[in-house]
Coordinates of C-alpha atoms in Angstrom, one line a residue:
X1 CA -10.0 -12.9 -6.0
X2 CA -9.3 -13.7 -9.6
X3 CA -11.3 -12.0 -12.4
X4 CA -14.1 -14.4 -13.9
X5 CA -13.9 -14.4 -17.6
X6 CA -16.9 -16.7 -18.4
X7 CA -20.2 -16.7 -19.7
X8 CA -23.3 -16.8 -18.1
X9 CA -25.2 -19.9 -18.7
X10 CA -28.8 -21.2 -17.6
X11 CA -29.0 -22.0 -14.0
X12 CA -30.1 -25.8 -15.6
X13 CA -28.0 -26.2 -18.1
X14 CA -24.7 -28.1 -18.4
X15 CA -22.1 -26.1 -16.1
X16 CA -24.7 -24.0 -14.9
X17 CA -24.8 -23.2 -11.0
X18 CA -27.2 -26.0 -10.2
X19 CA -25.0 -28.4 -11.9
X20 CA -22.0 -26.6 -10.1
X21 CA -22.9 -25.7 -7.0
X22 CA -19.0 -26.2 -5.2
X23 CA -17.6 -23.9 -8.0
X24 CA -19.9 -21.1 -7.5
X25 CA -19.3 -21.6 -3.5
X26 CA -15.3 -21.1 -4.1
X27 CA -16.4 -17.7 -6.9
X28 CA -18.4 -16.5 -3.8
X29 CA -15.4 -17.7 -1.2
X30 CA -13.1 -15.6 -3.4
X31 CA -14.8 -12.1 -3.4
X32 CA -14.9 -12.5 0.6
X33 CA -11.4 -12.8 0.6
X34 CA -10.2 -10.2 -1.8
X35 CA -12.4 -7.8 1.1
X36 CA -11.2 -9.3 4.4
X37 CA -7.1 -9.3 2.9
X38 CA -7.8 -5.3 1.9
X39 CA -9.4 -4.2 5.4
X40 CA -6.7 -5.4 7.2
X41 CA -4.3 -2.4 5.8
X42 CA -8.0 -0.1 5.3
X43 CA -9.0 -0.5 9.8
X44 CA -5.3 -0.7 10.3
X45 CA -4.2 2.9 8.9
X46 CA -7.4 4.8 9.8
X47 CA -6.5 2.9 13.5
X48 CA -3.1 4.8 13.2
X49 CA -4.4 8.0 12.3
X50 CA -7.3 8.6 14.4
X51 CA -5.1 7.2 17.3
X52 CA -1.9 9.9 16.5
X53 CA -4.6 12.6 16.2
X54 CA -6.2 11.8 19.7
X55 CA -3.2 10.8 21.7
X56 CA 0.1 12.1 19.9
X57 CA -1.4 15.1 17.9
X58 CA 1.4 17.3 19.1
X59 CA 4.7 15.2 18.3
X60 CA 3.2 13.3 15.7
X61 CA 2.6 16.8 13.8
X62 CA 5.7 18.1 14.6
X63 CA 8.3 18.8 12.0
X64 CA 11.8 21.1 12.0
X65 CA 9.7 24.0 10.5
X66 CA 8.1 24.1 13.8
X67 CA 4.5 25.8 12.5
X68 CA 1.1 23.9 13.0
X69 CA 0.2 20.7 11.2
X70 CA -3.3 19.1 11.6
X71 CA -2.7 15.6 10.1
X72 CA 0.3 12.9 11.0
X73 CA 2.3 11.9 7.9
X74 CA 2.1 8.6 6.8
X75 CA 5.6 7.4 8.9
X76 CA 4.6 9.2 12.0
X77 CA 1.4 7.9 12.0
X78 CA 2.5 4.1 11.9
X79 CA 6.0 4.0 12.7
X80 CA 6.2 6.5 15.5
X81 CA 4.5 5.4 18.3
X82 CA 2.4 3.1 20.1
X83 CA -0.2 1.5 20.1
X84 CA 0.0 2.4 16.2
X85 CA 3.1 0.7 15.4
X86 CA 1.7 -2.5 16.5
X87 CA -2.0 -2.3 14.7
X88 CA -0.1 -1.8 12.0
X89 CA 2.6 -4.2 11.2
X90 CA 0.0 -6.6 12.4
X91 CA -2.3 -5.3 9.5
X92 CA 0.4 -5.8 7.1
X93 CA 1.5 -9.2 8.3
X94 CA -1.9 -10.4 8.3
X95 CA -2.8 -9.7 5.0
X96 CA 0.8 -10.2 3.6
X97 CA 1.0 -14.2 3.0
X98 CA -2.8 -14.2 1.1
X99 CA -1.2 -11.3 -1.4
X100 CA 1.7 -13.6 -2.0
X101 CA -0.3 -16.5 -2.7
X102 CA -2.5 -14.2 -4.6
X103 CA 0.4 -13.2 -7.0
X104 CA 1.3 -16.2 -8.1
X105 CA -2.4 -17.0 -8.9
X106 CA -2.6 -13.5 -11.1
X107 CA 0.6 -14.7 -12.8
X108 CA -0.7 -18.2 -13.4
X109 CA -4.3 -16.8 -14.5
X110 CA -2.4 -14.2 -16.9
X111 CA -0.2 -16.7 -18.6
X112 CA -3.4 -18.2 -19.4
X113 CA -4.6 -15.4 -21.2
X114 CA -1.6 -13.5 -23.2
X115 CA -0.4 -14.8 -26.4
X116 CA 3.2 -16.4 -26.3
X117 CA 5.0 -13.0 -27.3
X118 CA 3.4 -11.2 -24.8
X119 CA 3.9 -13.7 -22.0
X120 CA 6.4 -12.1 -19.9
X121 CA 3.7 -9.2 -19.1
X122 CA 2.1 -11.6 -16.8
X123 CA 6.1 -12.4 -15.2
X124 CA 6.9 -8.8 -14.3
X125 CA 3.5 -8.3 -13.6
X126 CA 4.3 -11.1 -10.7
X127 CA 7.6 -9.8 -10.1
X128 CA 6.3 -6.2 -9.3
X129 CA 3.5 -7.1 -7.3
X130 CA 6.0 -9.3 -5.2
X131 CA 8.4 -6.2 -5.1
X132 CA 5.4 -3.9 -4.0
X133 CA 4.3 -6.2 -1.1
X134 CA 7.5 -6.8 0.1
X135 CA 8.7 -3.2 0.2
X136 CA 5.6 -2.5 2.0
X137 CA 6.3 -5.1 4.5
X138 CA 10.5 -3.6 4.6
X139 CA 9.0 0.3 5.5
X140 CA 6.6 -1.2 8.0
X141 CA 8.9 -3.3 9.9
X142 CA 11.5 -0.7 10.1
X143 CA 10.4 2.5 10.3
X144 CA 11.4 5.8 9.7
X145 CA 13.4 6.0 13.9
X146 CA 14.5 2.3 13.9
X147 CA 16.0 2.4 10.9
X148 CA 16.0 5.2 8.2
X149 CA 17.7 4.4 5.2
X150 CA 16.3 0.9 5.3
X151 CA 12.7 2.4 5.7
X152 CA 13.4 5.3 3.1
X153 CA 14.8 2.9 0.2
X154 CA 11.6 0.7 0.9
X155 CA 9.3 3.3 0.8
X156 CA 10.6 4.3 -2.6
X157 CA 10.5 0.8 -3.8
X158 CA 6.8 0.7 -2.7
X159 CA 6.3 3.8 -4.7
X160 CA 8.0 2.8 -7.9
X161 CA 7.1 -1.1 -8.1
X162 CA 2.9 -0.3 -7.6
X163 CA 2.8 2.0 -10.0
X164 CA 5.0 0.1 -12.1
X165 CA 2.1 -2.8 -11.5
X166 CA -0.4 -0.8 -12.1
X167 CA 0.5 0.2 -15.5
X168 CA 1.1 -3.3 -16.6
X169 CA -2.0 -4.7 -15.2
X170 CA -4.3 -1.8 -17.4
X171 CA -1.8 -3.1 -20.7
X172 CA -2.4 -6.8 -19.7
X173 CA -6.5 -6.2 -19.3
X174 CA -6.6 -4.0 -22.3
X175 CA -4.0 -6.7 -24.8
X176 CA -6.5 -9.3 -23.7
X177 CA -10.1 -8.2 -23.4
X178 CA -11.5 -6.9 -26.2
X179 CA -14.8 -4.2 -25.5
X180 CA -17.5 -6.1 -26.8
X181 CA -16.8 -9.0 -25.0
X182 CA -16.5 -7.7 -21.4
X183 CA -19.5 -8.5 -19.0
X184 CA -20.5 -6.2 -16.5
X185 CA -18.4 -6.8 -14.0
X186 CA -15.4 -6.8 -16.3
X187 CA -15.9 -3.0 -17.1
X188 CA -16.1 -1.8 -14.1
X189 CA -13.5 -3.3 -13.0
X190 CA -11.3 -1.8 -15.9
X191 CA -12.9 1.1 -15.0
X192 CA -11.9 1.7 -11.1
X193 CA -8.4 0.2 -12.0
X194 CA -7.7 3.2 -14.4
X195 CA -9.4 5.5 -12.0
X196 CA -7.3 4.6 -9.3
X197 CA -3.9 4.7 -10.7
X198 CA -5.1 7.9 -12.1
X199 CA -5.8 8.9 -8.8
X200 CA -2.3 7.0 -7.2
X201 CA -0.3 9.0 -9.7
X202 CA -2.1 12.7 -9.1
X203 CA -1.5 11.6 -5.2
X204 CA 1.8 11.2 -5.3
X205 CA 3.1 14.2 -7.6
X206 CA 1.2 16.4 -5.3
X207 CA 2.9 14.6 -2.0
X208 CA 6.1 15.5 -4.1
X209 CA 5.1 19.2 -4.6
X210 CA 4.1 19.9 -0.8
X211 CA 6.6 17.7 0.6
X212 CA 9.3 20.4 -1.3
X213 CA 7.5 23.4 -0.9
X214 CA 7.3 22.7 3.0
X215 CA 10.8 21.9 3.0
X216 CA 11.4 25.1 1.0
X217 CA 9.0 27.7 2.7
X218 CA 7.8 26.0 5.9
X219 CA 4.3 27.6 5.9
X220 CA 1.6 26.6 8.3
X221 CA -0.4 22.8 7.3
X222 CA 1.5 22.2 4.0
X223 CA 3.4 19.1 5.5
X224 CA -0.2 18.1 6.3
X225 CA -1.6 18.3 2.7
X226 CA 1.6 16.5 2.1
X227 CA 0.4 13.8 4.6
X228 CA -3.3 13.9 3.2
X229 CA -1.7 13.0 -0.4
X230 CA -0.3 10.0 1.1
X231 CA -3.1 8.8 2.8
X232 CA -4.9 8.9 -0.8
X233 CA -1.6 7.4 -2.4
X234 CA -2.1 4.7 0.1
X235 CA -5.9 4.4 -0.3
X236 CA -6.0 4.3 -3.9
X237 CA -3.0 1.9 -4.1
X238 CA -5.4 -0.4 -1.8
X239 CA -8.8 0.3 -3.7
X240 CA -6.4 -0.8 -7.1
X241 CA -6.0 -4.5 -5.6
X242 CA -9.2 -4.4 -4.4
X243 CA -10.9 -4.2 -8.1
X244 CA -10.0 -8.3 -7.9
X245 CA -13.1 -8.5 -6.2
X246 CA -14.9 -8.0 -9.1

């Protein structure tokens, strides 16, 4: 799941994938895994969702404004009830201890690249990606009824430290990659990575903005667009660690 900064080289030559034919397996092993450790939390959620929308659409929509809501919000969908609570600390669990070991790798991978000065980018870039995860495993394992505070103080972790990561991850790529040396796969990488937190940030301000004006006005389906920004906070956060595929 690590980014590939090499060069191509002749399929005959010296290093080449002829002469290498285990290390192009593990390259190929790689890519697999950075897919199968994101659609654990990608099957998981839409489970939740589709599931609180056929079976709990009533109570899972319900709020103290008492007007109609047509999506969950992203604690009733997976704390609330079951089967959905289950699918999804599974999810998380499952694809938890690969992230871990995955974070490490990124840190060791980064120190590689960063000039001495710059080195403790590729620490807090560890640190926060360790935070994120397990924040994200905190608000899954206690949820919003079993334990609200705990599941509130996670969720803003999870908030904070991915963004946080996020930003440091685009200053890492862009202190360390210059243009014209970037392959193909390189850029668009880059490229989704900004797109995404671009995206992850927009999400959230607007979950911030609906979340207060529902509180403020209760009108009809606001707490749902509120519920819709978090499912593309929590999509574009996922499509961000995802880019490691390329």
């Amino acid at each position: 799941m690590l980014p590939q900064y090499e060069r191509l080289v002749d399929p005959g030559s010296p290093g080449g994938p002829e002469s290498s034919p285990t290390r192009s397996a593990y390259r190929v092993r790689f890519g697999k895994l950075a897919v199968i450790t994101v659609m654990f939390p990608v099957v998981g959620f839409l489970f939740c969702v589709v599931w609180s929308l056929l079976y709990n659409f009533d109570q899972a929509n319900a709020t103290h404004c008492m007007v109609y809501n047509f999506l969950p919000s992203l604690s009733a969908a997976i704390g609330n009830y079951q089967p959905q609570r289950f699918v999804w600390q599974a999810s998380v669990l499952l694809h938890a201890l690969p992230r871990y070991a995955i974070a490490f790798l990124y840190k060791n991978f980064h120190l590689g690249l960063l000039r001495k000065r710059r080195k403790d980018l590729a620490v807090l870039a560890c640190m926060l990606n360790i935070t994120e995860l397990s924040s994200l495993v905190g608000l899954t394992m206690w949820t919003s009824v079993s334990n609200y505070d705990v599941h509130k103080f996670c969720f803003s972790t999870f908030v904070v430290t991915s963004m946080l990561y996020m930003v440091v991850l685009i200053i890492i790529n862009r202190v360390t990659r210059e243009g014209d040396l970037l392959t193909a796969s390189e850029r668009k990488s880059i490229m989704y990575k900004k797109r995404l937190f671009i995206a992850n940030l927009c999400s959230i301000l607007l979950a911030v903005y609906f979340f207060i004006r529902h509180n403020s006005y209760c009108e009809p389906g606001v707490y749902s667009l509120f519920a819709l920004s978090e499912y593309v906070f929590v999509y574009s956060n996922i499509g961000f660690h995802m880019t490691a595929y390329w």
